[in-house]
mmCIF file of C-alpha atoms and ligand atoms in Angstrom:
data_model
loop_
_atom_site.group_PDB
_atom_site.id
_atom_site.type_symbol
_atom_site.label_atom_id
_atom_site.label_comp_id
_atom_site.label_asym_id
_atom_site.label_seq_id
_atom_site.Cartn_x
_atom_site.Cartn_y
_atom_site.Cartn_z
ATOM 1 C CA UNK A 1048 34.013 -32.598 -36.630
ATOM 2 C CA UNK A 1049 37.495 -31.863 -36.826
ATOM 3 C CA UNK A 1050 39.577 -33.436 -33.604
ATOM 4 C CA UNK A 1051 41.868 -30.778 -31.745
ATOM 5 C CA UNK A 1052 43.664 -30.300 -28.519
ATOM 6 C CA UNK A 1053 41.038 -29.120 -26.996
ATOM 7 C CA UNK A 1054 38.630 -32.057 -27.834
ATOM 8 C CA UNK A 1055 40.951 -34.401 -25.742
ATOM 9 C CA UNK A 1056 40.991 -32.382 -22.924
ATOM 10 C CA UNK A 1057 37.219 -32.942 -23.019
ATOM 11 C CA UNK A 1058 37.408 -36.367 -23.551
ATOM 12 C CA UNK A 1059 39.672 -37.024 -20.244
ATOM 13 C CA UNK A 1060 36.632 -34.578 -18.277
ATOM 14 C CA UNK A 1061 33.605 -36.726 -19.861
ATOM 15 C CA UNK A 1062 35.561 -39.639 -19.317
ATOM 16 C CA UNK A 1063 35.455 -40.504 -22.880
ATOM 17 C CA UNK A 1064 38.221 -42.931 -24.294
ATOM 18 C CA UNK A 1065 40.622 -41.575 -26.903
ATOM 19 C CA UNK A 1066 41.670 -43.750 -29.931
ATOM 20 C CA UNK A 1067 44.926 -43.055 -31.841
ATOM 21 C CA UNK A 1068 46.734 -45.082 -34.641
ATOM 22 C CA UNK A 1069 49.782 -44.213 -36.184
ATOM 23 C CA UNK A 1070 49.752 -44.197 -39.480
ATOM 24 C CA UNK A 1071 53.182 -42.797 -42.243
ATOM 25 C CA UNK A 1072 51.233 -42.280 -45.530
ATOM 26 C CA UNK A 1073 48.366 -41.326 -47.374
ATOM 27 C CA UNK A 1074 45.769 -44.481 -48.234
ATOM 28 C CA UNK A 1075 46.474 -45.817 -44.346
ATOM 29 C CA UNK A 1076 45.703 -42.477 -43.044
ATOM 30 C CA UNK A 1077 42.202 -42.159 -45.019
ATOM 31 C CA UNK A 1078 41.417 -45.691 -44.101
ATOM 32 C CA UNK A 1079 41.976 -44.815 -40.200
ATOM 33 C CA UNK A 1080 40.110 -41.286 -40.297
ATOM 34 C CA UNK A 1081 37.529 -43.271 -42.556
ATOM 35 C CA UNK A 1082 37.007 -45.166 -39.456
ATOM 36 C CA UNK A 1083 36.230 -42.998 -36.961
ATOM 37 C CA UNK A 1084 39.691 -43.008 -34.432
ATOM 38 C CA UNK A 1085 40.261 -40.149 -33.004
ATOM 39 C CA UNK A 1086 44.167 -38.870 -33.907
ATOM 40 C CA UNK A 1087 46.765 -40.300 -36.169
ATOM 41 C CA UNK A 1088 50.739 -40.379 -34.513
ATOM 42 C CA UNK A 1089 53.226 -40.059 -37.092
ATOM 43 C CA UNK A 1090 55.376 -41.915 -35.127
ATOM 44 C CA UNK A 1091 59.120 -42.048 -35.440
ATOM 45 C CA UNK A 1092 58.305 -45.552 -35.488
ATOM 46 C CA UNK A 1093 58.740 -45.392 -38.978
ATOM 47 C CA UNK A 1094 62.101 -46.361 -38.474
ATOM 48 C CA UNK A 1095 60.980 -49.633 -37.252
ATOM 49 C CA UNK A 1096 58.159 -50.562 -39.507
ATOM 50 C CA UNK A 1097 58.734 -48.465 -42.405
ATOM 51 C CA UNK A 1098 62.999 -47.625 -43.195
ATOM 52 C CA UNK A 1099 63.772 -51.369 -41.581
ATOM 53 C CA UNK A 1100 66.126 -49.619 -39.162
ATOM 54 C CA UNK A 1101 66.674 -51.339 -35.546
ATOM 55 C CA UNK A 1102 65.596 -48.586 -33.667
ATOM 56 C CA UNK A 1103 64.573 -45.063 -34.145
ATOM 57 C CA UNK A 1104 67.640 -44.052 -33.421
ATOM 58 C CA UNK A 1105 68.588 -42.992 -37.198
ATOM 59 C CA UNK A 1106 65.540 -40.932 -38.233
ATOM 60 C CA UNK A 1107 65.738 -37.721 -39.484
ATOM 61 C CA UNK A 1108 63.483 -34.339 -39.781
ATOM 62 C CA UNK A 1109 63.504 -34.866 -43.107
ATOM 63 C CA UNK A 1110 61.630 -38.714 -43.074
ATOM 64 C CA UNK A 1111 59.076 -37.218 -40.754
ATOM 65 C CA UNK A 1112 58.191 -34.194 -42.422
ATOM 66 C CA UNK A 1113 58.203 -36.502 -46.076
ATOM 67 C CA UNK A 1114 55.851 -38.621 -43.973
ATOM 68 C CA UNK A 1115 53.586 -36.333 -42.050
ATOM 69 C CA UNK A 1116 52.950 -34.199 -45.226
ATOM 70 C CA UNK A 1117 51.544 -37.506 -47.040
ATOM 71 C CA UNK A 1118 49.354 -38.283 -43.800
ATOM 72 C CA UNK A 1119 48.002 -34.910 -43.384
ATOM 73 C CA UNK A 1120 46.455 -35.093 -46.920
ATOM 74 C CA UNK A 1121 44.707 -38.339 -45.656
ATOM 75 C CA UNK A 1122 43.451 -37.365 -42.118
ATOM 76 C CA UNK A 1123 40.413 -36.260 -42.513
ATOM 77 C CA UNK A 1124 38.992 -35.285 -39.293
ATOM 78 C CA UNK A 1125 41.664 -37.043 -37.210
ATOM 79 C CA UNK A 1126 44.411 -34.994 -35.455
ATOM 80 C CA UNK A 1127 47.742 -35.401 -36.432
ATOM 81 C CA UNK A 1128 50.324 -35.648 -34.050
ATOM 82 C CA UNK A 1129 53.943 -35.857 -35.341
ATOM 83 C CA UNK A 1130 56.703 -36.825 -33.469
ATOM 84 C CA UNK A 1131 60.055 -35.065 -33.045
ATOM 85 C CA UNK A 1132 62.943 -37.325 -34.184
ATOM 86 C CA UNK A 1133 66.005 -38.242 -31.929
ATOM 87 C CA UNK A 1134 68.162 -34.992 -31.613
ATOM 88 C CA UNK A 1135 65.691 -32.618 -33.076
ATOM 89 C CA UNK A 1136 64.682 -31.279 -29.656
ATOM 90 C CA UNK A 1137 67.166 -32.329 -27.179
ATOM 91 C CA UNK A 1138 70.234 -29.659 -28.315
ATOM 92 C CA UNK A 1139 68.298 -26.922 -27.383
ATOM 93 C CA UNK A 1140 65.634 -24.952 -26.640
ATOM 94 C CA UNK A 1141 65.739 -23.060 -29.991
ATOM 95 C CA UNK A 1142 66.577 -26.268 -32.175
ATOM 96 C CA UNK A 1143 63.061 -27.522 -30.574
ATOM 97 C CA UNK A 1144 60.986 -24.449 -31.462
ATOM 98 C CA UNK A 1145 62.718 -24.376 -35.151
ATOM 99 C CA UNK A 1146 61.899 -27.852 -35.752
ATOM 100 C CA UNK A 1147 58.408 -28.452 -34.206
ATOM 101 C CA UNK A 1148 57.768 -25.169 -36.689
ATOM 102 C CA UNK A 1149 58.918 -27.319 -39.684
ATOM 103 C CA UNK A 1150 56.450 -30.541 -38.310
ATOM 104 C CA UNK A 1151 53.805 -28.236 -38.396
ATOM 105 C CA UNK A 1152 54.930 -25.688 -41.863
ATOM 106 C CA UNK A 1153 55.939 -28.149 -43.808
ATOM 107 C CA UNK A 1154 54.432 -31.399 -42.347
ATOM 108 C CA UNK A 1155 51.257 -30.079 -41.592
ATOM 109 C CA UNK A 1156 50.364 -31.459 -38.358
ATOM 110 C CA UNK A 1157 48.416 -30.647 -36.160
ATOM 111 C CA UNK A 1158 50.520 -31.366 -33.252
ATOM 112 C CA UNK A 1159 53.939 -32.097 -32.469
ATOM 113 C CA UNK A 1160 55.522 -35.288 -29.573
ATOM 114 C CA UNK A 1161 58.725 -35.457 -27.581
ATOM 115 C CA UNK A 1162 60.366 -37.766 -25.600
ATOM 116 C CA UNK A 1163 61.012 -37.358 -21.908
ATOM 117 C CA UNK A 1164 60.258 -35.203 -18.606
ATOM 118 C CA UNK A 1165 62.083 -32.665 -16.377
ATOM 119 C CA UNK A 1166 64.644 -32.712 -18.287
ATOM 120 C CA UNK A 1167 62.911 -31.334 -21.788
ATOM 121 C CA UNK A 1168 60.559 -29.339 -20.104
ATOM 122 C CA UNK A 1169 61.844 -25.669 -21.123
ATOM 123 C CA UNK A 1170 61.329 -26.901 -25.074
ATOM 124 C CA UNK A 1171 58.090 -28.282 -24.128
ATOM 125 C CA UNK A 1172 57.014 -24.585 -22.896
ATOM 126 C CA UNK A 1173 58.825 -23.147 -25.278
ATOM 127 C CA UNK A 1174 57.483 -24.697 -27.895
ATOM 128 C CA UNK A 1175 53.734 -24.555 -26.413
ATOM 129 C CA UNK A 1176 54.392 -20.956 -25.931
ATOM 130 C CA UNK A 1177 54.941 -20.824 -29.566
ATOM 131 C CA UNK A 1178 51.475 -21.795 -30.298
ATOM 132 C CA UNK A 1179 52.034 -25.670 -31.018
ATOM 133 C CA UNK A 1180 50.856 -28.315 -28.908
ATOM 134 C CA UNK A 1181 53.002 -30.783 -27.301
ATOM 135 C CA UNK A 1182 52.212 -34.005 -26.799
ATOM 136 C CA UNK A 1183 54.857 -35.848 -24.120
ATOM 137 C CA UNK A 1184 55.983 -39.049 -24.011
ATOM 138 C CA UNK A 1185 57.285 -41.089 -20.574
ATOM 139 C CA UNK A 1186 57.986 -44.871 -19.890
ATOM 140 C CA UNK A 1187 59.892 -46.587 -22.389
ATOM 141 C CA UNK A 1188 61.043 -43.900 -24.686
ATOM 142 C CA UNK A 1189 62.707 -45.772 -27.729
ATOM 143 C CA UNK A 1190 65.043 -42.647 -28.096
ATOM 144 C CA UNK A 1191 66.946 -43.661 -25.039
ATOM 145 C CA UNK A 1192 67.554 -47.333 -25.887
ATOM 146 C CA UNK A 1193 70.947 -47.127 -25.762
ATOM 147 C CA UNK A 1194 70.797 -45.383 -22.201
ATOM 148 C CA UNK A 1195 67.925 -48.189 -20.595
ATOM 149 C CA UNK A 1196 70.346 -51.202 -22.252
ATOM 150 C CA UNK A 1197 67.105 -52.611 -23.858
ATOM 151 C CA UNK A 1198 62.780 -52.077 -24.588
ATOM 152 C CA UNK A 1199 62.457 -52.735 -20.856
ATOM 153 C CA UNK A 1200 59.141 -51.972 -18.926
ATOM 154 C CA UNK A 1201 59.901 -48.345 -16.507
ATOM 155 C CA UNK A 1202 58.686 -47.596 -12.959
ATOM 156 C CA UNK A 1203 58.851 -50.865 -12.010
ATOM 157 C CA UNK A 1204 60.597 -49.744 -8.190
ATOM 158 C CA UNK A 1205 59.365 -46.904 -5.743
ATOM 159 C CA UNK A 1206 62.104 -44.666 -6.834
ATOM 160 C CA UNK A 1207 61.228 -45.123 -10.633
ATOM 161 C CA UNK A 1208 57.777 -44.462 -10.032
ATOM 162 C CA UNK A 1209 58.199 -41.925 -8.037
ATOM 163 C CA UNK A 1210 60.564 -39.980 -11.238
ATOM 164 C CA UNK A 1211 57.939 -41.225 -13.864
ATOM 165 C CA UNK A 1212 55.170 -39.476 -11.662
ATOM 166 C CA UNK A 1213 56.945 -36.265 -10.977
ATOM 167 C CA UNK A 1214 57.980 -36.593 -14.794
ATOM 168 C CA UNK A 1215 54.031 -36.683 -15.673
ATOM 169 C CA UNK A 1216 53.194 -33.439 -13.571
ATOM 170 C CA UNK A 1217 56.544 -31.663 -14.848
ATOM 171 C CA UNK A 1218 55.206 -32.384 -18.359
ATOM 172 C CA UNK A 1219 51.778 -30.892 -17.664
ATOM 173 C CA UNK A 1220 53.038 -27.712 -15.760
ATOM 174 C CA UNK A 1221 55.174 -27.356 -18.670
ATOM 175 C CA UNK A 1222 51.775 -26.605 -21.033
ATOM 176 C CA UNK A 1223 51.861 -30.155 -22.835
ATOM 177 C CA UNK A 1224 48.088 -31.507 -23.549
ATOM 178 C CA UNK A 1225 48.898 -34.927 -23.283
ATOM 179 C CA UNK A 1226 51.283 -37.935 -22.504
ATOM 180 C CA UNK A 1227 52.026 -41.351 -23.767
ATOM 181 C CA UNK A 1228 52.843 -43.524 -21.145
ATOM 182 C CA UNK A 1229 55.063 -46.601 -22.936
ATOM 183 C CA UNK A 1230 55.327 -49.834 -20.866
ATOM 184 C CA UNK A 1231 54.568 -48.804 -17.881
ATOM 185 C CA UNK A 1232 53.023 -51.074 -14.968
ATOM 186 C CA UNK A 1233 49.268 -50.554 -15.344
ATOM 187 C CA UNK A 1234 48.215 -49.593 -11.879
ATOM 188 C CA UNK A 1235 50.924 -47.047 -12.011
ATOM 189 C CA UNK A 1236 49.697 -45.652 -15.339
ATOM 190 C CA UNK A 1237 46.036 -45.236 -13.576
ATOM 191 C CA UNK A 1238 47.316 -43.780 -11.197
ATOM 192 C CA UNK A 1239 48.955 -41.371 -13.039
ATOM 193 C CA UNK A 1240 45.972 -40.725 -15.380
ATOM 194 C CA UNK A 1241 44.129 -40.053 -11.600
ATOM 195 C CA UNK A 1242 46.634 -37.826 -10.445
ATOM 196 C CA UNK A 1243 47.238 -35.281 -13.688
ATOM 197 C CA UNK A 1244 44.702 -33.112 -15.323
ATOM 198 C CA UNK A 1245 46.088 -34.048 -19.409
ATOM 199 C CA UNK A 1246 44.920 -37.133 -21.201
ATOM 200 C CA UNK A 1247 47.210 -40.259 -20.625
ATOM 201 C CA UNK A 1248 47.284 -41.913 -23.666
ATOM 202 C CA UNK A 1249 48.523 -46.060 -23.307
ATOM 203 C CA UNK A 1250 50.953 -48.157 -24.574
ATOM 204 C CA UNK A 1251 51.603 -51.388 -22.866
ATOM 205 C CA UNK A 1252 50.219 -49.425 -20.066
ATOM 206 C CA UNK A 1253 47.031 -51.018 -19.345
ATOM 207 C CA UNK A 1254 43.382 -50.150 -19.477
ATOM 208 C CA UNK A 1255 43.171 -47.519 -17.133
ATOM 209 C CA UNK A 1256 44.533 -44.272 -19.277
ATOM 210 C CA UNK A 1257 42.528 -42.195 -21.225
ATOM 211 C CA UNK A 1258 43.379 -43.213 -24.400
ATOM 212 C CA UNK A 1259 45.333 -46.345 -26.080
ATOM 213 C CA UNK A 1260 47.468 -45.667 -28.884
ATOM 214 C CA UNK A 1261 49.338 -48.754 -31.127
ATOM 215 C CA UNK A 1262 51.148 -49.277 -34.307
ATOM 216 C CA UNK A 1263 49.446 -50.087 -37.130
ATOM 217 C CA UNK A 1264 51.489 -52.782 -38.369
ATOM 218 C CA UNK A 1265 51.487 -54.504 -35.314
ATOM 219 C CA UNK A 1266 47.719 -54.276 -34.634
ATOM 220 C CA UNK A 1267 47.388 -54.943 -38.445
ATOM 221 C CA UNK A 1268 49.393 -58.357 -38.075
ATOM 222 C CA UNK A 1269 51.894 -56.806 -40.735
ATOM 223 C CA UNK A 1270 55.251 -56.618 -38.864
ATOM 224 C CA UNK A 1271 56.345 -59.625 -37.357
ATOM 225 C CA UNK A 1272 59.916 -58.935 -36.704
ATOM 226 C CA UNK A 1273 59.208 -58.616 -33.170
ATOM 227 C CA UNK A 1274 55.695 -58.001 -31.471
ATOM 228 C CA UNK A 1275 55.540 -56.802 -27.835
ATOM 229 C CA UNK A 1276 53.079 -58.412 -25.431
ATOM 230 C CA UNK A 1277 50.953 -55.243 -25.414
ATOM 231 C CA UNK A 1278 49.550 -55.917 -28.929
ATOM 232 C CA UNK A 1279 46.665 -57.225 -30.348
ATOM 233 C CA UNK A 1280 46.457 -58.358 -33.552
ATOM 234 C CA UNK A 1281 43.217 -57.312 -34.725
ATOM 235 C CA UNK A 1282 43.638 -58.743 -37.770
ATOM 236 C CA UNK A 1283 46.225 -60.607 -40.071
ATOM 237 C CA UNK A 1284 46.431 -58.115 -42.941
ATOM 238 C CA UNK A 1285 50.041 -59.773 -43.416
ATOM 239 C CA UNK A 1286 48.931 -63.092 -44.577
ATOM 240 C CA UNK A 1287 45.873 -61.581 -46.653
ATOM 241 C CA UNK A 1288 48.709 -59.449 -49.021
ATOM 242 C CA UNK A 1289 51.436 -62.812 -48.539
ATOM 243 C CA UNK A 1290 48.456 -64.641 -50.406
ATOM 244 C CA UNK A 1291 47.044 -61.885 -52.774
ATOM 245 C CA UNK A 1292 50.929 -61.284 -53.958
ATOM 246 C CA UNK A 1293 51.011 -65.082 -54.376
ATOM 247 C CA UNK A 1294 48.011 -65.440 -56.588
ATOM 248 C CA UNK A 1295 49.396 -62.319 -58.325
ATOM 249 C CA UNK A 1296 52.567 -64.271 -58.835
ATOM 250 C CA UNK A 1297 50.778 -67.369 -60.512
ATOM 251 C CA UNK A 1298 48.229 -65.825 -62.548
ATOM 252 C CA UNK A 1299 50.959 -63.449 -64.200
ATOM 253 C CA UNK A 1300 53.274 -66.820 -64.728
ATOM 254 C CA UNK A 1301 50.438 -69.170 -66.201
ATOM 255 C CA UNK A 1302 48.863 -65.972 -68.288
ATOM 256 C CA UNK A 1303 45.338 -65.823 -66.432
ATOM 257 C CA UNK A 1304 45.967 -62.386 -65.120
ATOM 258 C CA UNK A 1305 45.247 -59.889 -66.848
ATOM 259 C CA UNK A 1306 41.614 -60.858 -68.747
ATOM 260 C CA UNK A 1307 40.568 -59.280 -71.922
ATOM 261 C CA UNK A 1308 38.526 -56.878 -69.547
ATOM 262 C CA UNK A 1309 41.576 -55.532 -67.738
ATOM 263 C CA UNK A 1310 43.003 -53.830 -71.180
ATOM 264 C CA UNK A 1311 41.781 -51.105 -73.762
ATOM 265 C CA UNK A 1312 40.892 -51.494 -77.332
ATOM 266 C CA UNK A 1313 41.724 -49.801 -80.053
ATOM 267 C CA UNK A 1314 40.188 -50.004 -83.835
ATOM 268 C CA UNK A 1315 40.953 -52.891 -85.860
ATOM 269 C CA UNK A 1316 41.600 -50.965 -89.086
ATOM 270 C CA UNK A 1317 44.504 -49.429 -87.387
ATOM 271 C CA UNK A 1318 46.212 -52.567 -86.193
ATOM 272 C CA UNK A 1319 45.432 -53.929 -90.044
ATOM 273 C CA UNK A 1320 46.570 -50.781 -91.435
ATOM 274 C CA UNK A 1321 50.110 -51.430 -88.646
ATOM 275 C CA UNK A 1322 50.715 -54.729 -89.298
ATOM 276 C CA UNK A 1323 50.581 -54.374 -93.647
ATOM 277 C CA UNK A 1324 53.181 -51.614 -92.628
ATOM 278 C CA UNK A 1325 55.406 -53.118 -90.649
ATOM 279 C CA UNK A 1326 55.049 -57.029 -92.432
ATOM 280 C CA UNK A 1327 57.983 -58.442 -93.107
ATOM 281 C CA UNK A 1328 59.490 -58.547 -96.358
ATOM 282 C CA UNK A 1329 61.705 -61.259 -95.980
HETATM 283 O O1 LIG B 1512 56.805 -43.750 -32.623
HETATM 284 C C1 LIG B 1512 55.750 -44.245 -32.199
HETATM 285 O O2 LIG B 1512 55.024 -44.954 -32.898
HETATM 286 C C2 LIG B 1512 55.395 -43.969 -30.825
HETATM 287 C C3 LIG B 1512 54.326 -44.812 -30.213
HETATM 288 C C4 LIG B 1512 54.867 -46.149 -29.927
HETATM 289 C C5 LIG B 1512 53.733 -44.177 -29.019
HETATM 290 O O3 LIG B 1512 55.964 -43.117 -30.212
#
């Protein structure tokens, strides 16, 4: 059965966890719905893992839409959330709606992500009002980098708590269905997933939300340019294509690859007829 908003609400009442990957094309994101997670993020992580930017700083409407279109066709049964690039949302109210229309026009999701609290609340509405669902995002939001000097853990003091949990019950007044918490002390994220009615879905936030979401290049052992202590490789996918591209490499130098049964044939009275025509005459 398809996976909606509404099936995560029901998940956080039965107490059932919620699984979500992200995933930027096509093949990854049938090979994740193929596996029976529950929602795909188009994550503006794609800077990171995909562009080879530093941050997500630089991404534009344009990559995400490219991108969620290509994972949509994929999903299957999974819901797609995609997220709302730096500076897509935060200029206005109406710059929010227009653009979380486009993610979900022309990128066919299924959902849309922001960054922040209080202070994006009147988009989140907005946008909710408009029919889409918003998923919200507090802790470490990479958007704001440049403003927290660093990927630092949040809500580490009373006063920062305090924000991050007023933050988590703006968002959810607001009409958003769900919130990634980002590296965020774990007993405060339980807390928080106590205190609030909408899913909490983890990262680097310990075992106590509702859900857990991670890259898939980190969890896949594929990006190794820096992995936080929240991941888990669950497998080293890395090394498996360092080593296929490596036998690849030989086999095409010493002439093994490809085998007779890797091309097509054709008739031999042709290629007689082809080479009498074009033998040379000198
Ligand atoms: O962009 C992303 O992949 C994200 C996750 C880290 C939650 O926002």
């Amino acid at each position: 059965m398809k996976n909606t908003v509404s099936a995560f609400m029901s998940a956080k009442q039965s107490k059932k966890k919620i699984s979500m990957v992200t995933a930027y094309d096509y093949s990854m994101a049938k090979l994740v719905s193929e596996s029976g997670i529950d929602s795909i993020l188009v994550g503006d992580s794609l800077g990171n893992v995909i562009l080879g930017y530093d941050d997500t700083i630089s991404v534009t409407m344009e990559d995400m839409i490219h991108h969620s279109k290509a994972v949509s066709r994929g999903a299957g049964n999974c819901l797609v959330i995609a997220d709302m690039p730096f500076m897509s949302y935060q200029t206005s109210v109406y710059d929010a709606m227009v653009n979380a229309g486009r993610l979900m026009k022309e990128g066919r999701a299924g959902a849309v992500k922001l960054e922040g609290g209080k202070s994006v609340c009147p988009q989140i509405k907005a946008i909710t009002d408009a029919g889409i669902p918003v998923m919200a995002h507090l802790g470490l939001t990479p958007q704001s980098v440049n403003a927290f000097g660093g990927y630092k853990v949040q809500g580490k003091t009373e006063e920062s708590a305090k924000r991050l949990i007023d933050d988590a019950f703006a968002v959810q007044d607001a009409g958003a269905f769900g919130v990634v918490l980002e590296c965020v002390p774990s007993e405060l994220a339980e807390f928080i997933t106590e205190l609030i009615e909408i899913p909490t879905i983890g990262i680097g936030a310990g075992s106590g939300c509702d859900g857990q979401v991670l890259v898939n290049q980190d969890m896949l052992g594929m990006f190794n340019d820096y992995v936080p202590k929240f991941v888990k490789q669950f497998a080293n996918v890395g090394e498996i294509i360092k080593n296929s591209f490596k036998v690849y490499d030989t086999e095409v130098k010493n002439g093994t690859y490809p085998e007779e049964k890797h091309g097509y044939g054709i008739d031999k009275s042709i290629m007689k007829n082809l080479r009498e025509t074009y033998a040379r005459k000198d």
